[in-house]
Short mmCIF file of C-alpha atoms and ligand atoms in Angstrom, two decimals:
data_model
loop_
_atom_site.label_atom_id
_atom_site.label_comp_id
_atom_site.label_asym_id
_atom_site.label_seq_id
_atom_site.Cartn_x
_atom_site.Cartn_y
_atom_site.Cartn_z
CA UNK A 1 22.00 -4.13 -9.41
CA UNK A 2 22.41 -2.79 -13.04
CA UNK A 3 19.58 -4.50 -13.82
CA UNK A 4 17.20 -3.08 -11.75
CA UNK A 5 18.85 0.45 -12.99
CA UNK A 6 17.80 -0.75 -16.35
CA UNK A 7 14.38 -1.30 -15.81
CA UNK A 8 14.06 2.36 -14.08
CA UNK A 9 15.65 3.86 -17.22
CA UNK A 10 13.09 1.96 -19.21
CA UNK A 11 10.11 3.74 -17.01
CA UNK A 12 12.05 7.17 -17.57
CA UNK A 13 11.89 6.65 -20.96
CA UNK A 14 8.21 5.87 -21.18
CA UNK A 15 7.81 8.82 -19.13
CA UNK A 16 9.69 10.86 -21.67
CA UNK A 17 12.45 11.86 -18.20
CA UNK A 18 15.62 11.74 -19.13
CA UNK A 19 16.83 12.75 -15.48
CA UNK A 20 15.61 11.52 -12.17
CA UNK A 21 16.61 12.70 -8.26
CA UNK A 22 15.83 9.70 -6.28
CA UNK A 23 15.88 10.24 -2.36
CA UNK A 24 14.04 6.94 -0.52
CA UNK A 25 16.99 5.53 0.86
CA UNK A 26 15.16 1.90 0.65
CA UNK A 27 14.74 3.07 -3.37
CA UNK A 28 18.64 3.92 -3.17
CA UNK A 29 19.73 0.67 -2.00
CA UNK A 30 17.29 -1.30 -4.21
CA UNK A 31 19.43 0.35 -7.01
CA UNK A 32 22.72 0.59 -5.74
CA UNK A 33 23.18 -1.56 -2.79
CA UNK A 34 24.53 1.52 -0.49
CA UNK A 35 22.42 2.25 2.37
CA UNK A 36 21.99 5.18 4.66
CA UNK A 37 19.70 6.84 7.44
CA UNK A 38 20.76 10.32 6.51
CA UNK A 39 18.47 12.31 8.98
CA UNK A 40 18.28 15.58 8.26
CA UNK A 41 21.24 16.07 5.94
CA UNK A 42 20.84 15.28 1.81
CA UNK A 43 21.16 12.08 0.51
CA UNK A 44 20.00 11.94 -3.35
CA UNK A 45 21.10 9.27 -5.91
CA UNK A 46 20.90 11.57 -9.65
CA UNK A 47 19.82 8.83 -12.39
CA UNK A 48 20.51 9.75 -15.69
CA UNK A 49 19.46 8.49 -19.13
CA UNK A 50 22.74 8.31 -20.61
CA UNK A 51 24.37 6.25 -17.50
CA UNK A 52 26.24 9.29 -15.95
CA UNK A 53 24.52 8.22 -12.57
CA UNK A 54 25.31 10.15 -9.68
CA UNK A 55 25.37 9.49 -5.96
CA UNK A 56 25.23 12.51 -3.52
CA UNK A 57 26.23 11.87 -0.12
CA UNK A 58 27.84 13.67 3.27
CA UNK A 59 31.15 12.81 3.76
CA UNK A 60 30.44 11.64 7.58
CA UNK A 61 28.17 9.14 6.00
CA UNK A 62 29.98 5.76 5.81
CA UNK A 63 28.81 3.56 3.06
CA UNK A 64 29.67 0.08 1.33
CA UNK A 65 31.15 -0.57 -1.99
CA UNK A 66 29.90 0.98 -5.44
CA UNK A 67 31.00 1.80 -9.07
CA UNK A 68 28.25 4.52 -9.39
CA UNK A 69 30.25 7.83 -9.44
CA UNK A 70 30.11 9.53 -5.74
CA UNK A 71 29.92 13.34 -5.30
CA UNK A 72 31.02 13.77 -1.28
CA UNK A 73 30.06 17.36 0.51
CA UNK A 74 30.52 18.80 3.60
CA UNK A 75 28.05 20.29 5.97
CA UNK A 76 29.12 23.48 4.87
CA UNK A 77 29.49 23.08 1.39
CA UNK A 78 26.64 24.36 -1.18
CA UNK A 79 25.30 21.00 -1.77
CA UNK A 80 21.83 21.90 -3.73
CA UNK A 81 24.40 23.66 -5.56
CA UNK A 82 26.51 20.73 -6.62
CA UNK A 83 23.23 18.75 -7.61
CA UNK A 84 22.34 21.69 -9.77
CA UNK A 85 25.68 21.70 -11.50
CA UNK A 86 24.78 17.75 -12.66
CA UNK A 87 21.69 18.92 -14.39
CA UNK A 88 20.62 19.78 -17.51
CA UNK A 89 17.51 22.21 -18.35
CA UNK A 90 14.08 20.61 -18.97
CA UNK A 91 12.23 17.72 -17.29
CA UNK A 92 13.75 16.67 -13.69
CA UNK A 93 11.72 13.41 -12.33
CA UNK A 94 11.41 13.92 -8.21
CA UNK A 95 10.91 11.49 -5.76
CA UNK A 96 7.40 11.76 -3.94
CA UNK A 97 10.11 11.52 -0.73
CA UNK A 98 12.50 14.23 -1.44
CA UNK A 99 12.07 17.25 1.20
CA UNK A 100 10.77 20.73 0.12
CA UNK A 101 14.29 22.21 2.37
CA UNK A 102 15.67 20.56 -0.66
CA UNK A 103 13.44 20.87 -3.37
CA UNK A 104 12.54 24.21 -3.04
CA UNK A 105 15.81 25.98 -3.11
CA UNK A 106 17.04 23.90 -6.13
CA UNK A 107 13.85 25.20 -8.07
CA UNK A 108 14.61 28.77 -7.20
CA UNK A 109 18.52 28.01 -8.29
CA UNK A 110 17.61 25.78 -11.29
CA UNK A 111 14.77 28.20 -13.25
CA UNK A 112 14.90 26.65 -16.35
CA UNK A 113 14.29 23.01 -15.08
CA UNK A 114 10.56 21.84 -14.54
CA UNK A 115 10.13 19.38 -11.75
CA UNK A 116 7.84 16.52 -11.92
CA UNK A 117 6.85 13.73 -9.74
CA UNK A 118 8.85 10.87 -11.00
CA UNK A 119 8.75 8.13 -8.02
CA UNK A 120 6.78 5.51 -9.97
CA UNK A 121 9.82 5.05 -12.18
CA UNK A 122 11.08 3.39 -8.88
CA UNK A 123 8.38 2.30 -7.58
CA UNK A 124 6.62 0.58 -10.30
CA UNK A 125 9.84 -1.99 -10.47
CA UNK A 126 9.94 -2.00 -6.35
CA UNK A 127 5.85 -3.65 -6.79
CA UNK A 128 7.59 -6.48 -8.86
CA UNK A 129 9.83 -8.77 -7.41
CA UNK A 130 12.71 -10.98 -8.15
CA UNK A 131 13.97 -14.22 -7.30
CA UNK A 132 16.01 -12.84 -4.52
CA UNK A 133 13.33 -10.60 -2.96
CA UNK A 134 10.83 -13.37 -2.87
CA UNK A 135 13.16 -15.82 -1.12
CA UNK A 136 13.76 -12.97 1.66
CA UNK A 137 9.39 -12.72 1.75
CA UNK A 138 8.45 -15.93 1.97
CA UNK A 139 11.05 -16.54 4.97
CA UNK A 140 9.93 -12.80 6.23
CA UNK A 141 6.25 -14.59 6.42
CA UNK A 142 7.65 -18.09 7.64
CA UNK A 143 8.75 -15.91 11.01
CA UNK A 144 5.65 -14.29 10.99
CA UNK A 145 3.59 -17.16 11.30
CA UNK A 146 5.60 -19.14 13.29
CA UNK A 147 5.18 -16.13 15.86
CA UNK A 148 1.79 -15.85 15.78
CA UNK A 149 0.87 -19.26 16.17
CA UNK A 150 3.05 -18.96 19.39
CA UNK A 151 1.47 -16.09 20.45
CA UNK A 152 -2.15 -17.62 20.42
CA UNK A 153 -0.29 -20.51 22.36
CA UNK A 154 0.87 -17.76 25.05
CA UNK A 155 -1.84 -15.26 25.36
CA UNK A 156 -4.05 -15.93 28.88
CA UNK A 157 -6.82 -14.18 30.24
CA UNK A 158 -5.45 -11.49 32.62
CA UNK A 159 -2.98 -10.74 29.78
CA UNK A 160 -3.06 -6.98 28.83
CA UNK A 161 -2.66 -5.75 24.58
CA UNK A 162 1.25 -4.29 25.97
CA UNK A 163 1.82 -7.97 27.27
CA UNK A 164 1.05 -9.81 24.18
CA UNK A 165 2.62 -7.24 21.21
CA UNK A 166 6.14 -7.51 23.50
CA UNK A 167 6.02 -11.22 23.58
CA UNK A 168 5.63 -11.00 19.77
CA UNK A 169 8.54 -7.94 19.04
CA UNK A 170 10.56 -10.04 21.24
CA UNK A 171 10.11 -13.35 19.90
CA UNK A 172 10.94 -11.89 15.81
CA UNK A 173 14.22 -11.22 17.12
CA UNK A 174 14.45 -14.70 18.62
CA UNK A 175 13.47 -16.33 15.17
CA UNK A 176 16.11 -14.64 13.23
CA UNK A 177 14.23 -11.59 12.19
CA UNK A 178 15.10 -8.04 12.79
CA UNK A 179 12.09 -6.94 14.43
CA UNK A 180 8.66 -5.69 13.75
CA UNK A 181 8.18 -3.94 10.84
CA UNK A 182 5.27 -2.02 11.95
CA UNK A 183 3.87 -1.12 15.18
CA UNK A 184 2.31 -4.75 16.45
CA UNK A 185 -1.62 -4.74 16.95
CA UNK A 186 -2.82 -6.26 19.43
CA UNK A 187 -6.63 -5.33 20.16
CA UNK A 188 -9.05 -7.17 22.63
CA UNK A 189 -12.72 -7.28 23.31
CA UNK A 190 -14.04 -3.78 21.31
CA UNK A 191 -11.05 -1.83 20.79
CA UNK A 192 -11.15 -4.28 17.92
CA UNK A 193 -13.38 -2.35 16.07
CA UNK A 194 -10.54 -0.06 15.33
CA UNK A 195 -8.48 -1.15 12.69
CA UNK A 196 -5.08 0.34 13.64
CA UNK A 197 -5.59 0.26 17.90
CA UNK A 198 -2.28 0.67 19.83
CA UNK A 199 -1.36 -1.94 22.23
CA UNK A 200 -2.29 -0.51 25.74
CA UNK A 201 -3.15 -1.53 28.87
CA UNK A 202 -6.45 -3.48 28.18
CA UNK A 203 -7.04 -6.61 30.12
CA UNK A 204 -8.14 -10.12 28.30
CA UNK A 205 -11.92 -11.39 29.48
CA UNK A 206 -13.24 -14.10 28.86
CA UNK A 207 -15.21 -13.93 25.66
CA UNK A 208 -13.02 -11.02 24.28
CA UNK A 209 -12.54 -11.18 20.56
CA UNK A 210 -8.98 -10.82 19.77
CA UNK A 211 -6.72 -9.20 16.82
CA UNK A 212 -3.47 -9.83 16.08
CA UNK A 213 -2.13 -7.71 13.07
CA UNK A 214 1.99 -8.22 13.03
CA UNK A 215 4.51 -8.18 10.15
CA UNK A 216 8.61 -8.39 10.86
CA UNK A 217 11.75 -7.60 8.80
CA UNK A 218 14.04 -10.52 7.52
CA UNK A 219 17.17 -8.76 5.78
CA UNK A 220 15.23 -5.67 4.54
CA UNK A 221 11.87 -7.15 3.63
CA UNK A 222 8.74 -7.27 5.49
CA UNK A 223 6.12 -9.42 6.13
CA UNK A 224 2.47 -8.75 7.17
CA UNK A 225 -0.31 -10.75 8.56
CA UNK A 226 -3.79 -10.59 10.79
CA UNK A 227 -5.48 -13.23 12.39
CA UNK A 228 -8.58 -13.10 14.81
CA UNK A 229 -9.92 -15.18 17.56
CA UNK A 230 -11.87 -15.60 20.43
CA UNK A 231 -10.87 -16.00 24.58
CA UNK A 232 -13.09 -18.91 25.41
CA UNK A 233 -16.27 -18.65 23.84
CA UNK A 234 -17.09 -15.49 22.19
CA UNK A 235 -19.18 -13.32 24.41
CA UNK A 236 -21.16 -11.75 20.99
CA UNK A 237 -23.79 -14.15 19.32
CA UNK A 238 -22.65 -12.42 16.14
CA UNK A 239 -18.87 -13.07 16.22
CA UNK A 240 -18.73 -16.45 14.28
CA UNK A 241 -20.78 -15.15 11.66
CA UNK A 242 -19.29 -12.44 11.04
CA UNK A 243 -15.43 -14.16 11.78
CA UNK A 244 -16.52 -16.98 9.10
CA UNK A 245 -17.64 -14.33 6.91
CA UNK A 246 -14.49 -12.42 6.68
CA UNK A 247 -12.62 -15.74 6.07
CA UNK A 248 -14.66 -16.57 3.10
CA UNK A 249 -14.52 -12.83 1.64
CA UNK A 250 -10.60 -13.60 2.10
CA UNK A 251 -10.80 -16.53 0.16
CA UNK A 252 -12.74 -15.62 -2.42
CA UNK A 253 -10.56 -12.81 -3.12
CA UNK A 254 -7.22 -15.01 -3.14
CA UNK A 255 -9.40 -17.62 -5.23
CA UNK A 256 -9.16 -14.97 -8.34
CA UNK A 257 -5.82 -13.36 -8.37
CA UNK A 258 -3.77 -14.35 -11.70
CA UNK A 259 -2.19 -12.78 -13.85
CA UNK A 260 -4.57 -10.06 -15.96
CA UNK A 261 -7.18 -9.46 -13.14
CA UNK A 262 -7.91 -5.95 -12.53
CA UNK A 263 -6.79 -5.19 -8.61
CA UNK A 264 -10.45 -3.56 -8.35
CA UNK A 265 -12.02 -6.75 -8.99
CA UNK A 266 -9.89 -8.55 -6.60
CA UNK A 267 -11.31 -5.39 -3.92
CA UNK A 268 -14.98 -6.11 -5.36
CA UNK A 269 -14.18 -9.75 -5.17
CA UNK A 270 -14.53 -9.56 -1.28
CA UNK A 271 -16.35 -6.61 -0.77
CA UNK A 272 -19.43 -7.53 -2.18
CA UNK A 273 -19.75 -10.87 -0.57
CA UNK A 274 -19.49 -8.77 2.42
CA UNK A 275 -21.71 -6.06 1.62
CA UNK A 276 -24.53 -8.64 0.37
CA UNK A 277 -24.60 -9.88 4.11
CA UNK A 278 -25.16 -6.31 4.93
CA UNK A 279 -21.81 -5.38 6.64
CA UNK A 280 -20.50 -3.42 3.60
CA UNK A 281 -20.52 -0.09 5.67
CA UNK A 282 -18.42 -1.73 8.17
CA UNK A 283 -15.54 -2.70 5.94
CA UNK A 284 -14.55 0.84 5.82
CA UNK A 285 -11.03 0.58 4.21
CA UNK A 286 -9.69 -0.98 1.15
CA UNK A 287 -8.81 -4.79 0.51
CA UNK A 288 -4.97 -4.64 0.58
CA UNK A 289 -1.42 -3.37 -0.37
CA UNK A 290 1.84 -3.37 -1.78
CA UNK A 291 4.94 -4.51 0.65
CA UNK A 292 8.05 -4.85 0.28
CA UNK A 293 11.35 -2.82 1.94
CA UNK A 294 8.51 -1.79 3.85
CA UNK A 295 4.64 -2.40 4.86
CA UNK A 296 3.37 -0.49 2.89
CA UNK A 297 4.61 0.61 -0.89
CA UNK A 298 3.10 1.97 -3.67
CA UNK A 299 -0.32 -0.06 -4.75
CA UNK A 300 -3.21 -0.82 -3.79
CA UNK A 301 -5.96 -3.36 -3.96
CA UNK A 302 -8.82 -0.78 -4.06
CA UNK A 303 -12.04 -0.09 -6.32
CA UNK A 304 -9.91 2.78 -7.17
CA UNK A 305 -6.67 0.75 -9.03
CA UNK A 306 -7.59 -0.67 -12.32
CA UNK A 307 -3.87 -1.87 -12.75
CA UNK A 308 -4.00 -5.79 -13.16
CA UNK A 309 -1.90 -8.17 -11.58
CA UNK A 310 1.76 -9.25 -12.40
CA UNK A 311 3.44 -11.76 -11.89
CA UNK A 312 6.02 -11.42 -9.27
CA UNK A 313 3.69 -8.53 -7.26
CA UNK A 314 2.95 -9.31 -3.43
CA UNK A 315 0.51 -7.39 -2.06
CA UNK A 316 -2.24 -8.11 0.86
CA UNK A 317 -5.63 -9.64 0.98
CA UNK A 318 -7.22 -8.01 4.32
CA UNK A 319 -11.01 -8.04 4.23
CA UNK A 320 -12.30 -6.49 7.43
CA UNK A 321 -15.22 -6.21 9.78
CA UNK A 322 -15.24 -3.61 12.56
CA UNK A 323 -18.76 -3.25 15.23
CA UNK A 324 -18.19 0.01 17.21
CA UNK A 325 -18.37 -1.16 21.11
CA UNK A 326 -18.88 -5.02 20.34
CA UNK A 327 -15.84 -5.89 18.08
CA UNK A 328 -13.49 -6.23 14.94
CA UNK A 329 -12.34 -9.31 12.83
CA UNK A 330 -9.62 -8.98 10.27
CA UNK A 331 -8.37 -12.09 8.09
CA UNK A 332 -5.43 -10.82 6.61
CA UNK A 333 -2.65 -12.81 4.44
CA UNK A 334 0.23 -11.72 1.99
CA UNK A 335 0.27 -13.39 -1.79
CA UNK A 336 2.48 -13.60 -4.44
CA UNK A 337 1.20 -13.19 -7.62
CA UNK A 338 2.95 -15.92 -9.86
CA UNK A 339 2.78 -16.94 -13.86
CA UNK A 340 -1.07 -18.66 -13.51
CA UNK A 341 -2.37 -17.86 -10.08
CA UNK A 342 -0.61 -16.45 -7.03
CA UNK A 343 1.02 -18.24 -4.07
CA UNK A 344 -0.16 -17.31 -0.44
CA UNK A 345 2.38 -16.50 2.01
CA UNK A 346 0.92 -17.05 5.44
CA UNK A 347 -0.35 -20.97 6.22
CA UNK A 348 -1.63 -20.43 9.68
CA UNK A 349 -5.16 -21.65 10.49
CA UNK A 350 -7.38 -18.70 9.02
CA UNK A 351 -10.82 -20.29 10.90
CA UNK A 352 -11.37 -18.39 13.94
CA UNK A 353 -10.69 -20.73 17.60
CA UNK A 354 -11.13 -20.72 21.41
CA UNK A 355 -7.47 -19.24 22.80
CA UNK A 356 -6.45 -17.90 26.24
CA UNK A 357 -8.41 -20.49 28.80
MN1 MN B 401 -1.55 -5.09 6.06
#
């Protein structure tokens, strides 16, 4: 634990913050191993650049063991006030999270304190990770693909979306997972063509293109992968084009990632491939992102992130193509970037096949 505490303190300091609220609870247990679902009520751990760290909870909260120093309140108690009483004037790093109900009234209280955004201090070691967190990924993608693979295995024409995504929420549980980590996609036939579709009644035809985007949580950590095929034989003279396409933009992209590589060459990497066959307007969102204690954390693989790639970073390759009315493919695996190349996470079949008859 100390030593991820050590490596925020060395991203304060490069920031020039010698103070930091934190709020994410998932960013509070990644430091300190106590976690909480605090609702409405204040929950902020107060790191501090000459170790006096500070942990601010409500005393109905019930929380494991920790050495950092614990400051308990009440629901009546002034508790903005009792933060305020740990700071000193100057620079305050804030978490991107923390709640303006909070925020705002320790500003008014604290006037000689300026208040910055100070997440990536956090964040930037939550994109990199250890030993321990990639153990608890690669088994959080082992589920995942053993679920999908069962899924194509199960799904039938006559099946609706609803059918499917509950045979897949149901059957992370069964493989030792906690459940779905994001809303399950299951998309048939054109609703496809939207990326992020909700599982509804929609029956499976013959000929239907299908999209299965799912991702589950082993102990904390997520896991997120898409894979699309075809009921029967696809119904659209276009579809295995297009589905081969998307596969090849994927692995062109995975082909480059090392250590060093710009994450907007990894985006260009696919996106051009696709855009020289003349789909580029219908990739409409960018190549992939940070995971972690959940889906989605801070980074992206965009033409908008010059960052390069570091070793122990696992982020998304998801190269897209979505035909209003006809249909969507999406080719989607998680990689972990390691000391000369990067590891991929998901090893089911990426080429599209003839499910459901
Ligand atoms: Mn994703």
């Amino acid at each position: 634990m100390e030593d991820k505490i050590s490596r925020v303190l060395k991203n304060m300091k490069e920031a020039g913050l010698s103070q930091l609220i934190v709020a994410d609870p998932k960013s509070i247990r990644y430091l300190t191993g106590v976690y909480v679902d605090p609702y409405e009520r204040l929950f902020a751990l107060l790191v501090k650049a000459d170790g006096k760290h500070v942990l601010f909870l409500n005393n109905l909260f019930t929380i494991s063991e920790t050495d950092i120093e614990k400051v308990w309140y009440s629901d009546t108690d002034d508790s903005i006030g009792m933060i305020a009483e740990h700071l000193d004037d100057g620079r305050l790093g804030i978490d991107k999270v923390w709640a303006a109900r909070f925020l705002i009234p320790l500003m008014e209280r604290c006037r000689n304190i300026q208040v910055e955004l100070g997440s990536d201090c956090v964040d930037d070691c939550r994109a990199i990770k250890d030993d321990k967190e990639i153990e608890l990924m690669k088994k959080a993608s082992e589920i995942n693909d053993k679920v999908v693979h069962d899924a194509y295995e199960y799904i039938k024409v006559g099946m609706t979306e609803k059918e499917v995504a509950e045979f897949i929420n149901k059957h992370f549980v069964e493989e030792g997972a906690e459940g779905p980590s994001f809303t399950t996609i299951v998309s048939f036939g054109a609703n496809g063509a939207d990326p992020h579709h909700e599982p509804d009644g929609t029956v499976l035809k013959e000929g239907d293109a299908i999209v299965i985007d799912q991702g589950c949580y082993y102990k904390g950590y997520a896991s997120d992968m898409t894979r699309s095929s075809i009921c029967g034989e696809p119904s659209d003279p276009d579809y295995a084009k297009v589905h081969d396409l998307v596969r090849e933009a994927n692995e062109k992209a995975e082909s480059i990632i090392k250590p060093g590589v710009r994450l907007c060459d990894i985006d260009a990497a696919a996106r051009d491939m696709i855009t020289e066959a003349g789909y580029g307007p219908y990739f409409n969102h960018r190549l992939g992102h940070f995971i972690g204690q959940t889906d989605h954390e801070k980074g992206d693989v965009s033409s908008a992130n010059t960052d390069t790639v570091k070793p122990g970073m696992i982020f998304s390759i998801e190269p897209g193509i979505y035909l209003p009315g006809r249909f969507g493919v999406r080719v989607e695996d998680l990689v972990l970037v390691t000391e000369d190349g990067c590891e991929i996470l998901n090893h089911e079949d990426k080429h599209w096949k003839s499910v459901g008859v």
